[in-house]
PDB file of C-alpha atoms in Angstrom:
ATOM      1  CA  UNK W   1       0.075   0.114   0.139  1.00  0.00           C
ATOM      2  CA  UNK W   2       0.920   3.707  -0.712  1.00  0.00           C
ATOM      3  CA  UNK W   3      -0.675   6.570  -0.110  1.00  0.00           C
ATOM      4  CA  UNK W   4       1.327   9.693  -2.208  1.00  0.00           C
ATOM      5  CA  UNK W   5       0.487  12.331   0.665  1.00  0.00           C
ATOM      6  CA  UNK W   6       2.075  10.064   3.208  1.00  0.00           C
ATOM      7  CA  UNK W   7       5.779   8.754   3.788  1.00  0.00           C
ATOM      8  CA  UNK W   8       7.176   5.192   4.041  1.00  0.00           C
ATOM      9  CA  UNK W   9       6.373   4.934   7.733  1.00  0.00           C
ATOM     10  CA  UNK W  10       2.921   6.654   7.837  1.00  0.00           C
ATOM     11  CA  UNK W  11       1.820   4.443   4.969  1.00  0.00           C
ATOM     12  CA  UNK W  12       3.179   1.510   6.988  1.00  0.00           C
ATOM     13  CA  UNK W  13       1.488   2.544  10.235  1.00  0.00           C
ATOM     14  CA  UNK W  14      -1.830   3.750   8.343  1.00  0.00           C
ATOM     15  CA  UNK W  15      -1.860   0.484   6.797  1.00  0.00           C
ATOM     16  CA  UNK W  16      -1.618  -1.708  10.206  1.00  0.00           C
ATOM     17  CA  UNK W  17      -4.158   0.650  11.836  1.00  0.00           C
ATOM     18  CA  UNK W  18      -6.787   0.074   8.554  1.00  0.00           C
ATOM     19  CA  UNK W  19      -6.402  -3.810   8.966  1.00  0.00           C
ATOM     20  CA  UNK W  20      -6.772  -3.895  12.839  1.00  0.00           C
ATOM     21  CA  UNK W  21     -10.007  -1.741  12.509  1.00  0.00           C
ATOM     22  CA  UNK W  22     -11.758  -4.707  10.621  1.00  0.00           C
ATOM     23  CA  UNK W  23     -14.142  -2.368   9.179  1.00  0.00           C
ATOM     24  CA  UNK W  24     -15.131  -0.659  12.294  1.00  0.00           C
ATOM     25  CA  UNK W  25     -15.311   2.948  12.897  1.00  0.00           C
ATOM     26  CA  UNK W  26     -14.312   3.074  16.593  1.00  0.00           C
ATOM     27  CA  UNK W  27     -11.868   0.323  18.042  1.00  0.00           C
ATOM     28  CA  UNK W  28      -9.249  -0.220  20.744  1.00  0.00           C
ATOM     29  CA  UNK W  29      -5.804  -0.850  19.509  1.00  0.00           C
ATOM     30  CA  UNK W  30      -2.534  -0.704  21.659  1.00  0.00           C
ATOM     31  CA  UNK W  31       1.022   0.022  20.240  1.00  0.00           C
ATOM     32  CA  UNK W  32       2.193  -3.463  20.658  1.00  0.00           C
ATOM     33  CA  UNK W  33      -0.743  -4.442  18.551  1.00  0.00           C
ATOM     34  CA  UNK W  34       0.168  -2.057  15.598  1.00  0.00           C
ATOM     35  CA  UNK W  35       3.924  -2.727  15.851  1.00  0.00           C
ATOM     36  CA  UNK W  36       3.266  -6.751  15.674  1.00  0.00           C
ATOM     37  CA  UNK W  37       1.752  -5.899  12.077  1.00  0.00           C
ATOM     38  CA  UNK W  38       4.266  -3.697  10.823  1.00  0.00           C
ATOM     39  CA  UNK W  39       6.748  -5.065   8.184  1.00  0.00           C
ATOM     40  CA  UNK W  40       9.755  -7.050  10.077  1.00  0.00           C
ATOM     41  CA  UNK W  41      12.549  -5.217   7.951  1.00  0.00           C
ATOM     42  CA  UNK W  42      11.954  -1.754   9.267  1.00  0.00           C
ATOM     43  CA  UNK W  43      12.306  -1.531  13.197  1.00  0.00           C
ATOM     44  CA  UNK W  44       9.561   0.736  14.561  1.00  0.00           C
ATOM     45  CA  UNK W  45      10.170   1.840  18.070  1.00  0.00           C
ATOM     46  CA  UNK W  46       7.081   2.612  20.388  1.00  0.00           C
ATOM     47  CA  UNK W  47       8.049   6.457  20.538  1.00  0.00           C
ATOM     48  CA  UNK W  48       8.020   6.033  16.422  1.00  0.00           C
ATOM     49  CA  UNK W  49       4.631   4.622  16.242  1.00  0.00           C
ATOM     50  CA  UNK W  50       3.402   6.857  18.749  1.00  0.00           C
ATOM     51  CA  UNK W  51       4.477  10.014  16.786  1.00  0.00           C
ATOM     52  CA  UNK W  52       3.584   8.870  13.743  1.00  0.00           C
ATOM     53  CA  UNK W  53       0.053   8.136  14.701  1.00  0.00           C
ATOM     54  CA  UNK W  54      -0.109  11.637  16.338  1.00  0.00           C
ATOM     55  CA  UNK W  55       1.012  12.835  12.731  1.00  0.00           C
ATOM     56  CA  UNK W  56      -1.874  10.717  11.127  1.00  0.00           C
ATOM     57  CA  UNK W  57      -3.986  12.156  13.572  1.00  0.00           C
ATOM     58  CA  UNK W  58      -3.086  15.647  12.762  1.00  0.00           C
ATOM     59  CA  UNK W  59      -3.711  14.832   8.961  1.00  0.00           C
ATOM     60  CA  UNK W  60      -7.168  14.168   9.473  1.00  0.00           C
ATOM     61  CA  UNK W  61      -6.952  10.072   9.234  1.00  0.00           C
ATOM     62  CA  UNK W  62      -8.259   9.232  12.643  1.00  0.00           C
ATOM     63  CA  UNK W  63      -9.117  10.620  16.019  1.00  0.00           C
ATOM     64  CA  UNK W  64      -7.037   9.109  19.002  1.00  0.00           C
ATOM     65  CA  UNK W  65      -7.942   9.049  22.672  1.00  0.00           C
ATOM     66  CA  UNK W  66      -5.756   7.431  25.217  1.00  0.00           C
ATOM     67  CA  UNK W  67      -7.324   4.752  27.523  1.00  0.00           C
ATOM     68  CA  UNK W  68      -6.284   2.414  30.096  1.00  0.00           C
ATOM     69  CA  UNK W  69      -7.447  -1.449  29.439  1.00  0.00           C
ATOM     70  CA  UNK W  70      -6.343  -3.763  32.595  1.00  0.00           C
ATOM     71  CA  UNK W  71      -2.761  -1.489  33.296  1.00  0.00           C
ATOM     72  CA  UNK W  72      -2.113  -1.302  29.473  1.00  0.00           C
ATOM     73  CA  UNK W  73      -2.315   1.988  27.518  1.00  0.00           C
ATOM     74  CA  UNK W  74      -4.350   1.769  24.557  1.00  0.00           C
ATOM     75  CA  UNK W  75      -5.782   4.173  22.232  1.00  0.00           C
ATOM     76  CA  UNK W  76      -9.411   4.520  21.123  1.00  0.00           C
ATOM     77  CA  UNK W  77      -9.360   4.998  17.465  1.00  0.00           C
ATOM     78  CA  UNK W  78     -12.117   6.719  15.755  1.00  0.00           C
ATOM     79  CA  UNK W  79     -11.725   6.788  12.278  1.00  0.00           C
ATOM     80  CA  UNK W  80     -12.411   9.536  10.242  1.00  0.00           C
ATOM     81  CA  UNK W  81     -13.361  10.069   6.458  1.00  0.00           C
ATOM     82  CA  UNK W  82      -9.965  10.216   5.224  1.00  0.00           C
ATOM     83  CA  UNK W  83      -9.132   7.068   7.419  1.00  0.00           C
ATOM     84  CA  UNK W  84     -11.923   5.163   5.921  1.00  0.00           C
ATOM     85  CA  UNK W  85     -11.020   5.683   2.122  1.00  0.00           C
ATOM     86  CA  UNK W  86      -7.464   5.048   3.057  1.00  0.00           C
ATOM     87  CA  UNK W  87      -7.664   1.473   0.974  1.00  0.00           C
ATOM     88  CA  UNK W  88      -9.576   2.880  -1.693  1.00  0.00           C
ATOM     89  CA  UNK W  89      -7.094   6.021  -2.395  1.00  0.00           C
ATOM     90  CA  UNK W  90      -4.547   3.340  -2.355  1.00  0.00           C
ATOM     91  CA  UNK W  91      -6.316   1.095  -5.115  1.00  0.00           C
ATOM     92  CA  UNK W  92      -6.841   4.066  -7.132  1.00  0.00           C
ATOM     93  CA  UNK W  93      -3.173   5.286  -6.908  1.00  0.00           C
ATOM     94  CA  UNK W  94      -2.142   1.882  -8.010  1.00  0.00           C
ATOM     95  CA  UNK W  95      -4.388   1.814 -11.033  1.00  0.00           C
ATOM     96  CA  UNK W  96      -3.104   5.105 -11.857  1.00  0.00           C
ATOM     97  CA  UNK W  97       0.435   4.088 -11.740  1.00  0.00           C
ATOM     98  CA  UNK W  98      -0.274   0.917 -14.014  1.00  0.00           C
ATOM     99  CA  UNK W  99      -1.989   3.090 -16.636  1.00  0.00           C
ATOM    100  CA  UNK W 100       1.145   5.259 -16.457  1.00  0.00           C
ATOM    101  CA  UNK W 101       3.424   2.241 -17.346  1.00  0.00           C
ATOM    102  CA  UNK W 102       0.971   0.918 -19.728  1.00  0.00           C
ATOM    103  CA  UNK W 103       1.494   4.259 -21.696  1.00  0.00           C
ATOM    104  CA  UNK W 104       4.844   4.697 -21.465  1.00  0.00           C
ATOM    105  CA  UNK W 105       5.568   0.884 -22.427  1.00  0.00           C
ATOM    106  CA  UNK W 106       3.008   1.496 -25.505  1.00  0.00           C
ATOM    107  CA  UNK W 107       5.067   4.644 -26.259  1.00  0.00           C
ATOM    108  CA  UNK W 108       8.054   2.795 -26.154  1.00  0.00           C
ATOM    109  CA  UNK W 109       7.009   0.114 -28.452  1.00  0.00           C
ATOM    110  CA  UNK W 110       5.689   2.431 -30.939  1.00  0.00           C
ATOM    111  CA  UNK W 111       8.681   4.571 -31.118  1.00  0.00           C
ATOM    112  CA  UNK W 112      10.787   1.593 -31.895  1.00  0.00           C
ATOM    113  CA  UNK W 113       8.387   0.571 -34.476  1.00  0.00           C
ATOM    114  CA  UNK W 114       8.913   3.936 -36.238  1.00  0.00           C
ATOM    115  CA  UNK W 115      12.420   3.268 -35.799  1.00  0.00           C
ATOM    116  CA  UNK W 116      12.350   0.252 -37.630  1.00  0.00           C
ATOM    117  CA  UNK W 117      10.218   1.176 -40.485  1.00  0.00           C
ATOM    118  CA  UNK W 118      12.398   4.700 -40.968  1.00  0.00           C
ATOM    119  CA  UNK W 119      15.952   3.006 -40.833  1.00  0.00           C
ATOM    120  CA  UNK W 120      14.293   0.288 -43.629  1.00  0.00           C
ATOM    121  CA  UNK W 121      12.974   3.174 -45.649  1.00  0.00           C
ATOM    122  CA  UNK W 122      16.367   4.828 -45.477  1.00  0.00           C
ATOM    123  CA  UNK W 123      18.589   2.076 -46.304  1.00  0.00           C
TER     124      UNK W 123
END
């Protein structure tokens, strides 16, 4: 998943939050649940994930409320419109990227064919 407005870390954290939401508008999540879903290649610490969550909150993806669940710090996440549309925006961006690649490939093939035709006409 890749959203053009977000950086790599924000995309990873937003993707994890979106998966954990399970289509719900409000849900409870801990930092450890988010870190467990994040890609293992990149090491994410608690501070990094929390600061990324706060940045995503400021960008209007969701609203965070800190809470306590049996002594564990958790967040109540209330998904906003941008957060609920995250997956759709991701698929639209991928579709646009594939279209651009196909147009580029077609232009390359067409220019090669024109080059071959011109070369055969001139020789």
